[in-house]
PDB file of C-alpha atoms in Angstrom:
ATOM      1  CA  MET A 188       0.000   0.000   0.000  1.00  0.00           C
ATOM      2  CA  SER A 189       2.724   2.465   0.977  1.00  0.00           C
ATOM      3  CA  GLY A 190       4.750   1.661  -2.140  1.00  0.00           C
ATOM      4  CA  ASP A 191       1.729   2.167  -4.410  1.00  0.00           C
ATOM      5  CA  ARG A 192       0.966   5.487  -2.785  1.00  0.00           C
ATOM      6  CA  ALA A 193       4.557   6.651  -3.252  1.00  0.00           C
ATOM      7  CA  ASP A 194       4.591   5.500  -6.868  1.00  0.00           C
ATOM      8  CA  GLY A 195       1.370   7.385  -7.540  1.00  0.00           C
ATOM      9  CA  ALA A 196       2.785  10.567  -6.061  1.00  0.00           C
ATOM     10  CA  VAL A 197       5.909  10.273  -8.185  1.00  0.00           C
ATOM     11  CA  ARG A 198       3.865   9.692 -11.346  1.00  0.00           C
ATOM     12  CA  ARG A 199       1.657  12.712 -10.639  1.00  0.00           C
ATOM     13  CA  ALA A 200       4.712  14.833  -9.952  1.00  0.00           C
ATOM     14  CA  LEU A 201       6.514  13.749 -13.106  1.00  0.00           C
ATOM     15  CA  SER A 202       3.443  14.458 -15.218  1.00  0.00           C
ATOM     16  CA  ALA A 203       3.555  18.052 -13.931  1.00  0.00           C
ATOM     17  CA  LEU A 204       6.909  18.517 -15.674  1.00  0.00           C
ATOM     18  CA  ARG A 205       5.092  18.760 -18.985  1.00  0.00           C
ATOM     19  CA  HIS A 206       3.721  22.149 -17.896  1.00  0.00           C
ATOM     20  CA  ASP A 207       7.162  23.537 -16.955  1.00  0.00           C
ATOM     21  CA  PRO A 208       8.788  25.108 -20.077  1.00  0.00           C
ATOM     22  CA  PRO A 209      12.369  25.194 -18.670  1.00  0.00           C
ATOM     23  CA  ALA A 210      12.073  21.548 -17.654  1.00  0.00           C
ATOM     24  CA  VAL A 211      10.746  20.600 -21.076  1.00  0.00           C
ATOM     25  CA  ALA A 212      13.629  22.459 -22.729  1.00  0.00           C
ATOM     26  CA  GLY A 213      16.092  20.687 -20.458  1.00  0.00           C
ATOM     27  CA  MET A 214      14.598  17.291 -21.250  1.00  0.00           C
ATOM     28  CA  LEU A 215      14.764  18.005 -24.979  1.00  0.00           C
ATOM     29  CA  VAL A 216      18.462  18.880 -24.680  1.00  0.00           C
ATOM     30  CA  LEU A 217      19.088  15.701 -22.696  1.00  0.00           C
ATOM     31  CA  LEU A 218      17.170  13.661 -25.265  1.00  0.00           C
ATOM     32  CA  LEU A 219      19.308  15.170 -28.019  1.00  0.00           C
ATOM     33  CA  LEU A 220      22.424  14.422 -25.999  1.00  0.00           C
ATOM     34  CA  ALA A 221      21.337  10.800 -25.552  1.00  0.00           C
ATOM     35  CA  VAL A 222      20.752  10.453 -29.305  1.00  0.00           C
ATOM     36  CA  VAL A 223      24.166  11.954 -30.024  1.00  0.00           C
ATOM     37  CA  GLY A 224      25.800   9.685 -27.461  1.00  0.00           C
ATOM     38  CA  VAL A 225      24.283   6.570 -29.016  1.00  0.00           C
ATOM     39  CA  ALA A 226      24.488   7.536 -32.684  1.00  0.00           C
ATOM     40  CA  GLY A 227      27.690   9.602 -32.520  1.00  0.00           C
ATOM     41  CA  PRO A 228      29.748   7.380 -34.864  1.00  0.00           C
ATOM     42  CA  TRP A 229      27.054   7.660 -37.543  1.00  0.00           C
ATOM     43  CA  LEU A 230      26.444  11.382 -37.044  1.00  0.00           C
ATOM     44  CA  ALA A 231      30.089  12.443 -37.070  1.00  0.00           C
ATOM     45  CA  PRO A 232      31.003  13.823 -40.518  1.00  0.00           C
ATOM     46  CA  ALA A 233      34.653  12.697 -40.215  1.00  0.00           C
ATOM     47  CA  GLY A 234      36.886  10.436 -38.172  1.00  0.00           C
ATOM     48  CA  ILE A 235      37.777  11.793 -34.760  1.00  0.00           C
ATOM     49  CA  ASN A 236      41.504  11.268 -35.367  1.00  0.00           C
ATOM     50  CA  ASP A 237      41.695  11.985 -39.099  1.00  0.00           C
ATOM     51  CA  VAL A 238      44.722  14.284 -39.275  1.00  0.00           C
ATOM     52  CA  ASP A 239      44.966  16.729 -42.180  1.00  0.00           C
ATOM     53  CA  VAL A 240      47.720  19.306 -41.713  1.00  0.00           C
ATOM     54  CA  ASP A 241      46.628  21.145 -44.853  1.00  0.00           C
ATOM     55  CA  ARG A 242      43.351  22.060 -43.097  1.00  0.00           C
ATOM     56  CA  MET A 243      44.572  22.798 -39.590  1.00  0.00           C
ATOM     57  CA  LEU A 244      42.977  25.659 -37.659  1.00  0.00           C
ATOM     58  CA  GLN A 245      40.325  26.319 -40.289  1.00  0.00           C
ATOM     59  CA  ALA A 246      37.435  28.507 -39.129  1.00  0.00           C
ATOM     60  CA  PRO A 247      33.872  27.106 -39.047  1.00  0.00           C
ATOM     61  CA  SER A 248      32.539  26.531 -42.552  1.00  0.00           C
ATOM     62  CA  TRP A 249      30.067  24.353 -44.449  1.00  0.00           C
ATOM     63  CA  ALA A 250      32.727  21.659 -44.772  1.00  0.00           C
ATOM     64  CA  HIS A 251      33.614  21.853 -41.062  1.00  0.00           C
ATOM     65  CA  PRO A 252      30.742  23.516 -39.094  1.00  0.00           C
ATOM     66  CA  PHE A 253      32.824  23.660 -35.886  1.00  0.00           C
ATOM     67  CA  GLY A 254      36.143  24.266 -37.644  1.00  0.00           C
ATOM     68  CA  THR A 255      39.297  22.173 -37.359  1.00  0.00           C
ATOM     69  CA  ASP A 256      41.923  21.905 -34.621  1.00  0.00           C
ATOM     70  CA  GLU A 257      45.694  22.284 -34.682  1.00  0.00           C
ATOM     71  CA  LEU A 258      46.056  18.876 -36.349  1.00  0.00           C
ATOM     72  CA  GLY A 259      43.340  19.431 -38.926  1.00  0.00           C
ATOM     73  CA  ARG A 260      40.840  17.177 -37.156  1.00  0.00           C
ATOM     74  CA  ASP A 261      37.149  17.985 -37.453  1.00  0.00           C
ATOM     75  CA  VAL A 262      36.009  19.614 -34.194  1.00  0.00           C
ATOM     76  CA  LEU A 263      32.333  18.740 -34.723  1.00  0.00           C
ATOM     77  CA  SER A 264      33.128  15.032 -34.945  1.00  0.00           C
ATOM     78  CA  ARG A 265      35.195  15.175 -31.762  1.00  0.00           C
ATOM     79  CA  VAL A 266      32.527  17.121 -29.872  1.00  0.00           C
ATOM     80  CA  LEU A 267      29.881  14.583 -30.902  1.00  0.00           C
ATOM     81  CA  MET A 268      31.995  11.603 -29.874  1.00  0.00           C
ATOM     82  CA  ALA A 269      32.969  13.269 -26.593  1.00  0.00           C
ATOM     83  CA  ALA A 270      29.263  13.410 -25.687  1.00  0.00           C
ATOM     84  CA  ARG A 271      29.291   9.621 -25.318  1.00  0.00           C
ATOM     85  CA  VAL A 272      32.239   9.839 -22.926  1.00  0.00           C
ATOM     86  CA  SER A 273      30.538  12.470 -20.781  1.00  0.00           C
ATOM     87  CA  LEU A 274      27.292  10.491 -20.634  1.00  0.00           C
ATOM     88  CA  GLN A 275      29.159   7.313 -19.784  1.00  0.00           C
ATOM     89  CA  VAL A 276      31.094   8.972 -16.978  1.00  0.00           C
ATOM     90  CA  GLY A 277      27.986  10.690 -15.630  1.00  0.00           C
ATOM     91  CA  LEU A 278      25.775   7.605 -15.637  1.00  0.00           C
ATOM     92  CA  VAL A 279      28.363   5.142 -14.332  1.00  0.00           C
ATOM     93  CA  SER A 280      29.812   7.401 -11.647  1.00  0.00           C
ATOM     94  CA  VAL A 281      26.413   8.520 -10.369  1.00  0.00           C
ATOM     95  CA  GLY A 282      25.272   4.896 -10.504  1.00  0.00           C
ATOM     96  CA  ILE A 283      28.194   3.954  -8.252  1.00  0.00           C
ATOM     97  CA  ALA A 284      27.399   6.809  -5.877  1.00  0.00           C
ATOM     98  CA  LEU A 285      23.686   5.977  -5.886  1.00  0.00           C
ATOM     99  CA  VAL A 286      24.116   2.281  -5.056  1.00  0.00           C
ATOM    100  CA  ALA A 287      26.799   2.827  -2.427  1.00  0.00           C
ATOM    101  CA  GLY A 288      25.185   5.910  -0.882  1.00  0.00           C
ATOM    102  CA  VAL A 289      21.675   4.457  -0.714  1.00  0.00           C
ATOM    103  CA  THR A 290      23.010   1.265   0.876  1.00  0.00           C
ATOM    104  CA  LEU A 291      24.925   3.202   3.526  1.00  0.00           C
ATOM    105  CA  GLY A 292      22.004   5.557   4.159  1.00  0.00           C
ATOM    106  CA  LEU A 293      19.485   2.737   4.519  1.00  0.00           C
ATOM    107  CA  LEU A 294      21.669   0.851   6.983  1.00  0.00           C
ATOM    108  CA  ALA A 295      22.519   3.952   9.015  1.00  0.00           C
ATOM    109  CA  GLY A 296      18.971   5.323   9.130  1.00  0.00           C
ATOM    110  CA  TRP A 297      17.255   2.012   9.864  1.00  0.00           C
ATOM    111  CA  TYR A 298      19.557   0.391  12.425  1.00  0.00           C
ATOM    112  CA  ARG A 299      20.821   3.582  14.084  1.00  0.00           C
ATOM    113  CA  GLY A 300      23.116   3.102  17.095  1.00  0.00           C
ATOM    114  CA  TRP A 301      26.804   2.336  16.641  1.00  0.00           C
ATOM    115  CA  LEU A 302      26.384   1.425  12.980  1.00  0.00           C
ATOM    116  CA  ASP A 303      24.851   4.827  12.238  1.00  0.00           C
ATOM    117  CA  SER A 304      27.656   6.597  14.091  1.00  0.00           C
ATOM    118  CA  LEU A 305      30.365   4.609  12.321  1.00  0.00           C
ATOM    119  CA  LEU A 306      28.972   5.049   8.812  1.00  0.00           C
ATOM    120  CA  MET A 307      28.218   8.733   9.246  1.00  0.00           C
ATOM    121  CA  ARG A 308      31.706   9.430  10.589  1.00  0.00           C
ATOM    122  CA  VAL A 309      33.152   7.859   7.452  1.00  0.00           C
ATOM    123  CA  VAL A 310      30.813  10.046   5.397  1.00  0.00           C
ATOM    124  CA  ASP A 311      31.907  13.109   7.378  1.00  0.00           C
ATOM    125  CA  VAL A 312      35.554  12.357   6.602  1.00  0.00           C
ATOM    126  CA  LEU A 313      34.771  12.239   2.878  1.00  0.00           C
ATOM    127  CA  PHE A 314      32.756  15.454   3.182  1.00  0.00           C
ATOM    128  CA  ALA A 315      35.764  17.188   4.739  1.00  0.00           C
ATOM    129  CA  PHE A 316      37.641  17.122   1.421  1.00  0.00           C
ATOM    130  CA  PRO A 317      36.729  19.370  -1.518  1.00  0.00           C
ATOM    131  CA  VAL A 318      35.114  17.279  -4.237  1.00  0.00           C
ATOM    132  CA  LEU A 319      37.630  17.972  -6.981  1.00  0.00           C
ATOM    133  CA  LEU A 320      40.635  17.642  -4.652  1.00  0.00           C
ATOM    134  CA  LEU A 321      39.443  14.231  -3.446  1.00  0.00           C
ATOM    135  CA  ALA A 322      38.785  13.103  -7.022  1.00  0.00           C
ATOM    136  CA  VAL A 323      42.265  14.210  -8.074  1.00  0.00           C
ATOM    137  CA  ALA A 324      43.794  12.325  -5.121  1.00  0.00           C
ATOM    138  CA  ILE A 325      41.940   9.119  -6.038  1.00  0.00           C
ATOM    139  CA  VAL A 326      42.950   9.366  -9.702  1.00  0.00           C
ATOM    140  CA  ALA A 327      46.552  10.085  -8.676  1.00  0.00           C
ATOM    141  CA  VAL A 328      46.596   6.836  -6.681  1.00  0.00           C
ATOM    142  CA  LEU A 329      44.791   4.662  -9.250  1.00  0.00           C
ATOM    143  CA  GLY A 330      46.286   6.258 -12.358  1.00  0.00           C
ATOM    144  CA  PRO A 331      44.691   8.505 -14.995  1.00  0.00           C
ATOM    145  CA  GLY A 332      42.072   7.141 -17.362  1.00  0.00           C
ATOM    146  CA  LEU A 333      38.361   6.893 -18.040  1.00  0.00           C
ATOM    147  CA  ARG A 334      37.715   4.015 -15.633  1.00  0.00           C
ATOM    148  CA  THR A 335      39.512   5.614 -12.705  1.00  0.00           C
ATOM    149  CA  ALA A 336      37.765   8.925 -13.402  1.00  0.00           C
ATOM    150  CA  MET A 337      34.381   7.200 -13.115  1.00  0.00           C
ATOM    151  CA  ILE A 338      35.408   5.499  -9.869  1.00  0.00           C
ATOM    152  CA  ALA A 339      36.777   8.735  -8.412  1.00  0.00           C
ATOM    153  CA  VAL A 340      33.666  10.757  -9.242  1.00  0.00           C
ATOM    154  CA  GLY A 341      31.465   7.965  -7.909  1.00  0.00           C
ATOM    155  CA  VAL A 342      33.344   7.879  -4.601  1.00  0.00           C
ATOM    156  CA  VAL A 343      33.260  11.634  -4.021  1.00  0.00           C
ATOM    157  CA  TYR A 344      29.472  11.812  -4.563  1.00  0.00           C
ATOM    158  CA  THR A 345      28.613   8.775  -2.439  1.00  0.00           C
ATOM    159  CA  PRO A 346      28.381  10.821   0.815  1.00  0.00           C
ATOM    160  CA  ILE A 347      25.684  13.061  -0.667  1.00  0.00           C
ATOM    161  CA  PHE A 348      23.413  10.120  -1.457  1.00  0.00           C
ATOM    162  CA  ALA A 349      24.162   8.564   1.931  1.00  0.00           C
ATOM    163  CA  ARG A 350      23.099  11.742   3.749  1.00  0.00           C
ATOM    164  CA  VAL A 351      19.955  12.234   1.674  1.00  0.00           C
ATOM    165  CA  THR A 352      18.905   8.595   2.125  1.00  0.00           C
ATOM    166  CA  ARG A 353      19.577   8.543   5.866  1.00  0.00           C
ATOM    167  CA  ALA A 354      17.563  11.714   6.477  1.00  0.00           C
ATOM    168  CA  SER A 355      14.616  10.340   4.508  1.00  0.00           C
ATOM    169  CA  VAL A 356      14.775   6.931   6.226  1.00  0.00           C
ATOM    170  CA  LEU A 357      14.718   8.560   9.662  1.00  0.00           C
ATOM    171  CA  ALA A 358      11.396  10.190   8.763  1.00  0.00           C
ATOM    172  CA  VAL A 359       9.841   7.178   7.024  1.00  0.00           C
ATOM    173  CA  ARG A 360      10.725   4.665   9.751  1.00  0.00           C
ATOM    174  CA  GLU A 361       8.367   6.469  12.144  1.00  0.00           C
ATOM    175  CA  GLN A 362       5.369   6.170   9.823  1.00  0.00           C
ATOM    176  CA  VAL A 363       2.432   4.013  10.884  1.00  0.00           C
ATOM    177  CA  PHE A 364       2.708   1.526   8.006  1.00  0.00           C
ATOM    178  CA  VAL A 365       6.380   0.878   8.820  1.00  0.00           C
ATOM    179  CA  ARG A 366       5.646   0.383  12.504  1.00  0.00           C
ATOM    180  CA  ALA A 367       2.845  -1.996  11.598  1.00  0.00           C
ATOM    181  CA  ALA A 368       5.177  -4.028   9.383  1.00  0.00           C
ATOM    182  CA  VAL A 369       7.694  -4.259  12.214  1.00  0.00           C
ATOM    183  CA  ALA A 370       4.977  -5.260  14.704  1.00  0.00           C
ATOM    184  CA  ILE A 371       3.833  -8.241  12.630  1.00  0.00           C
ATOM    185  CA  GLY A 372       7.390  -9.515  12.287  1.00  0.00           C
ATOM    186  CA  THR A 373       8.178  -8.584   8.680  1.00  0.00           C
ATOM    187  CA  PRO A 374      11.906  -9.100   7.962  1.00  0.00           C
ATOM    188  CA  ASP A 375      13.996  -5.948   7.829  1.00  0.00           C
ATOM    189  CA  ARG A 376      15.084  -6.622   4.261  1.00  0.00           C
ATOM    190  CA  ARG A 377      11.484  -6.793   3.067  1.00  0.00           C
ATOM    191  CA  ILE A 378      10.514  -3.655   4.982  1.00  0.00           C
ATOM    192  CA  LEU A 379      13.434  -1.700   3.517  1.00  0.00           C
ATOM    193  CA  TRP A 380      12.750  -2.903  -0.022  1.00  0.00           C
ATOM    194  CA  ARG A 381       8.940  -2.758  -0.105  1.00  0.00           C
ATOM    195  CA  HIS A 382       8.081   0.073   2.287  1.00  0.00           C
ATOM    196  CA  VAL A 383      11.059   2.327   3.029  1.00  0.00           C
ATOM    197  CA  LEU A 384      12.875   2.561  -0.296  1.00  0.00           C
ATOM    198  CA  PRO A 385       9.809   3.517  -2.408  1.00  0.00           C
ATOM    199  CA  ASN A 386       9.022   6.311   0.043  1.00  0.00           C
ATOM    200  CA  VAL A 387      12.516   7.811  -0.096  1.00  0.00           C
ATOM    201  CA  ALA A 388      12.694   7.646  -3.901  1.00  0.00           C
ATOM    202  CA  ALA A 389      11.579  11.243  -4.549  1.00  0.00           C
ATOM    203  CA  PRO A 390      14.597  13.040  -3.017  1.00  0.00           C
ATOM    204  CA  LEU A 391      16.904  10.436  -4.552  1.00  0.00           C
ATOM    205  CA  ILE A 392      15.491  11.135  -8.018  1.00  0.00           C
ATOM    206  CA  VAL A 393      16.149  14.838  -7.551  1.00  0.00           C
ATOM    207  CA  GLN A 394      19.656  14.263  -6.202  1.00  0.00           C
ATOM    208  CA  THR A 395      20.468  11.915  -9.074  1.00  0.00           C
ATOM    209  CA  SER A 396      19.509  14.464 -11.716  1.00  0.00           C
ATOM    210  CA  LEU A 397      21.571  17.187 -10.027  1.00  0.00           C
ATOM    211  CA  SER A 398      24.545  14.896  -9.413  1.00  0.00           C
ATOM    212  CA  LEU A 399      24.676  13.954 -13.095  1.00  0.00           C
ATOM    213  CA  ALA A 400      25.409  17.593 -13.912  1.00  0.00           C
ATOM    214  CA  PHE A 401      28.137  17.840 -11.272  1.00  0.00           C
ATOM    215  CA  ALA A 402      29.642  14.505 -12.377  1.00  0.00           C
ATOM    216  CA  ILE A 403      29.986  15.737 -15.956  1.00  0.00           C
ATOM    217  CA  LEU A 404      31.633  18.917 -14.668  1.00  0.00           C
ATOM    218  CA  ALA A 405      33.995  16.884 -12.492  1.00  0.00           C
ATOM    219  CA  GLU A 406      34.960  14.652 -15.427  1.00  0.00           C
ATOM    220  CA  ALA A 407      35.586  17.716 -17.592  1.00  0.00           C
ATOM    221  CA  ALA A 408      37.813  19.167 -14.859  1.00  0.00           C
ATOM    222  CA  LEU A 409      39.769  15.915 -14.522  1.00  0.00           C
ATOM    223  CA  SER A 410      40.221  15.680 -18.305  1.00  0.00           C
ATOM    224  CA  PHE A 411      41.307  19.338 -18.410  1.00  0.00           C
ATOM    225  CA  LEU A 412      43.988  18.515 -15.834  1.00  0.00           C
ATOM    226  CA  GLY A 413      45.095  15.479 -17.834  1.00  0.00           C
ATOM    227  CA  LEU A 414      43.749  12.957 -15.297  1.00  0.00           C
ATOM    228  CA  GLY A 415      40.616  11.847 -17.121  1.00  0.00           C
ATOM    229  CA  VAL A 416      40.204  10.636 -20.686  1.00  0.00           C
ATOM    230  CA  GLN A 417      43.601  10.339 -22.319  1.00  0.00           C
ATOM    231  CA  PRO A 418      44.410  11.524 -25.862  1.00  0.00           C
ATOM    232  CA  PRO A 419      43.798  10.863 -28.659  1.00  0.00           C
ATOM    233  CA  ALA A 420      40.297   9.976 -27.380  1.00  0.00           C
ATOM    234  CA  PRO A 421      38.085  13.085 -27.411  1.00  0.00           C
ATOM    235  CA  ALA A 422      36.711  14.610 -24.210  1.00  0.00           C
ATOM    236  CA  TRP A 423      35.186  18.033 -23.702  1.00  0.00           C
ATOM    237  CA  GLY A 424      37.542  18.920 -20.859  1.00  0.00           C
ATOM    238  CA  ARG A 425      40.587  17.788 -22.790  1.00  0.00           C
ATOM    239  CA  MET A 426      39.462  19.777 -25.839  1.00  0.00           C
ATOM    240  CA  LEU A 427      39.234  22.871 -23.650  1.00  0.00           C
ATOM    241  CA  PHE A 428      42.772  22.225 -22.437  1.00  0.00           C
ATOM    242  CA  ASP A 429      44.071  21.809 -25.990  1.00  0.00           C
ATOM    243  CA  GLY A 430      42.292  24.983 -27.131  1.00  0.00           C
ATOM    244  CA  ARG A 431      43.542  27.233 -24.337  1.00  0.00           C
ATOM    245  CA  GLY A 432      46.618  28.190 -26.350  1.00  0.00           C
ATOM    246  CA  PHE A 433      44.595  29.226 -29.402  1.00  0.00           C
ATOM    247  CA  VAL A 434      42.056  31.567 -27.805  1.00  0.00           C
ATOM    248  CA  THR A 435      42.882  34.546 -30.007  1.00  0.00           C
ATOM    249  CA  GLU A 436      43.590  32.805 -33.307  1.00  0.00           C
ATOM    250  CA  ALA A 437      41.177  29.828 -33.136  1.00  0.00           C
ATOM    251  CA  TRP A 438      38.354  30.660 -30.724  1.00  0.00           C
ATOM    252  CA  TRP A 439      36.236  27.730 -31.905  1.00  0.00           C
ATOM    253  CA  LEU A 440      38.580  25.160 -30.329  1.00  0.00           C
ATOM    254  CA  GLY A 441      37.425  26.084 -26.848  1.00  0.00           C
ATOM    255  CA  PHE A 442      34.034  27.593 -27.588  1.00  0.00           C
ATOM    256  CA  PHE A 443      32.194  24.533 -28.900  1.00  0.00           C
ATOM    257  CA  PRO A 444      33.274  21.984 -26.261  1.00  0.00           C
ATOM    258  CA  GLY A 445      32.682  24.648 -23.604  1.00  0.00           C
ATOM    259  CA  ALA A 446      29.205  25.292 -24.998  1.00  0.00           C
ATOM    260  CA  ALA A 447      28.504  21.556 -24.950  1.00  0.00           C
ATOM    261  CA  ILE A 448      29.444  21.370 -21.260  1.00  0.00           C
ATOM    262  CA  PHE A 449      27.376  24.468 -20.491  1.00  0.00           C
ATOM    263  CA  LEU A 450      24.229  23.219 -22.241  1.00  0.00           C
ATOM    264  CA  THR A 451      24.471  19.734 -20.751  1.00  0.00           C
ATOM    265  CA  VAL A 452      24.955  20.932 -17.185  1.00  0.00           C
ATOM    266  CA  LEU A 453      22.243  23.575 -17.607  1.00  0.00           C
ATOM    267  CA  ALA A 454      19.801  20.954 -18.918  1.00  0.00           C
ATOM    268  CA  PHE A 455      20.426  18.632 -15.970  1.00  0.00           C
ATOM    269  CA  ASN A 456      20.037  21.530 -13.535  1.00  0.00           C
ATOM    270  CA  LEU A 457      16.762  22.663 -15.131  1.00  0.00           C
ATOM    271  CA  VAL A 458      15.327  19.167 -14.923  1.00  0.00           C
ATOM    272  CA  GLY A 459      16.663  18.722 -11.396  1.00  0.00           C
ATOM    273  CA  ASP A 460      15.186  21.988 -10.155  1.00  0.00           C
ATOM    274  CA  ALA A 461      11.826  21.133 -11.713  1.00  0.00           C
ATOM    275  CA  LEU A 462      11.869  17.670 -10.140  1.00  0.00           C
ATOM    276  CA  ARG A 463      12.684  19.200  -6.767  1.00  0.00           C
ATOM    277  CA  ASP A 464       9.718  21.531  -7.048  1.00  0.00           C
ATOM    278  CA  VAL A 465       7.180  18.920  -8.115  1.00  0.00           C
ATOM    279  CA  LEU A 466       8.428  16.154  -5.790  1.00  0.00           C
ATOM    280  CA  ASP A 467       8.651  18.357  -2.698  1.00  0.00           C
ATOM    281  CA  PRO A 468       5.712  17.370  -0.464  1.00  0.00           C
ATOM    282  CA  ARG A 469       5.296  20.971   0.651  1.00  0.00           C
ATOM    283  CA  GLN A 470       4.980  22.110  -2.962  1.00  0.00           C
ATOM    284  CA  LEU A 471       2.486  19.335  -3.707  1.00  0.00           C
ATOM    285  CA  THR A 472       0.428  20.219  -0.657  1.00  0.00           C
ATOM    286  CA  LEU A 473       0.445  23.905  -1.574  1.00  0.00           C
ATOM    287  CA  GLY A 474      -0.644  23.067  -5.106  1.00  0.00           C
ATOM    288  CA  GLU A 475      -3.538  20.944  -3.859  1.00  0.00           C
ATOM    289  CA  ALA A 476      -4.592  23.679  -1.441  1.00  0.00           C
ATOM    290  CA  ARG A 477      -4.703  26.205  -4.277  1.00  0.00           C
ATOM    291  CA  ARG A 478      -6.752  23.894  -6.446  1.00  0.00           C
ATOM    292  CA  ASN A 479      -9.159  23.038  -3.623  1.00  0.00           C
ATOM    293  CA  PRO A 480      -9.508  26.116  -1.388  1.00  0.00           C
ATOM    294  CA  ALA A 481     -11.516  25.716   1.782  1.00  0.00           C
TER     295      ALA A 481
END
């Protein structure tokens, strides 16, 4: 019963996104990004590492809409292929953080006591480090590369999901339906899976959408520093690094990958903010009160 009620609330909230123009725009950008990430090899007009020194540093034109870089490679093709890398890093790293953080938060919020204190102190230690500094330290230990970048970003965002889950579990565990399930002897695993987790899904959905934006930014920062995706593979952050020396004579080298990062992060933030508004119980209650005044 509790799970069905939570699912219904989430469905009603998500349907409200259709009436939010910024959220719709953000979802359209994300849909386009997903299409580009999947179909990038077929959409790219040239090979990502096709070197042509006779065409190096050409300005945007019909032949090369985003221009060419210092090696004559087509910038549009590299930007399109880098979208797949950013999506992969965002989804995998946030997936790692979501699974690990939700597990820690459920255990800490449900069992409380010494386990809660131990897990939350570990989370506090991770929170004490700046996100990018901790990610750089992890990559420095494991070695640069796409896989280590995903692990590092996943680790640094795990505490956020752990905190959000724990706070929600502390509120849900006092609800009548949870107490009733405990009273009749329902196993903890079943209670957490069938009753608690569905009722803490709303804030996790919001946090996931926002964390995807920050994960893509973190990956771009790591690639810019040379700790993420390694050349010759394309990555938006690495393309920004390569274009920093050509700002005056070849502005397009940094502009287009920077614009791709900007639009992607903005789209995730727009969708995340809209989800936060429609999934916030206080906002839902206010909306119902306005529709049904006393």
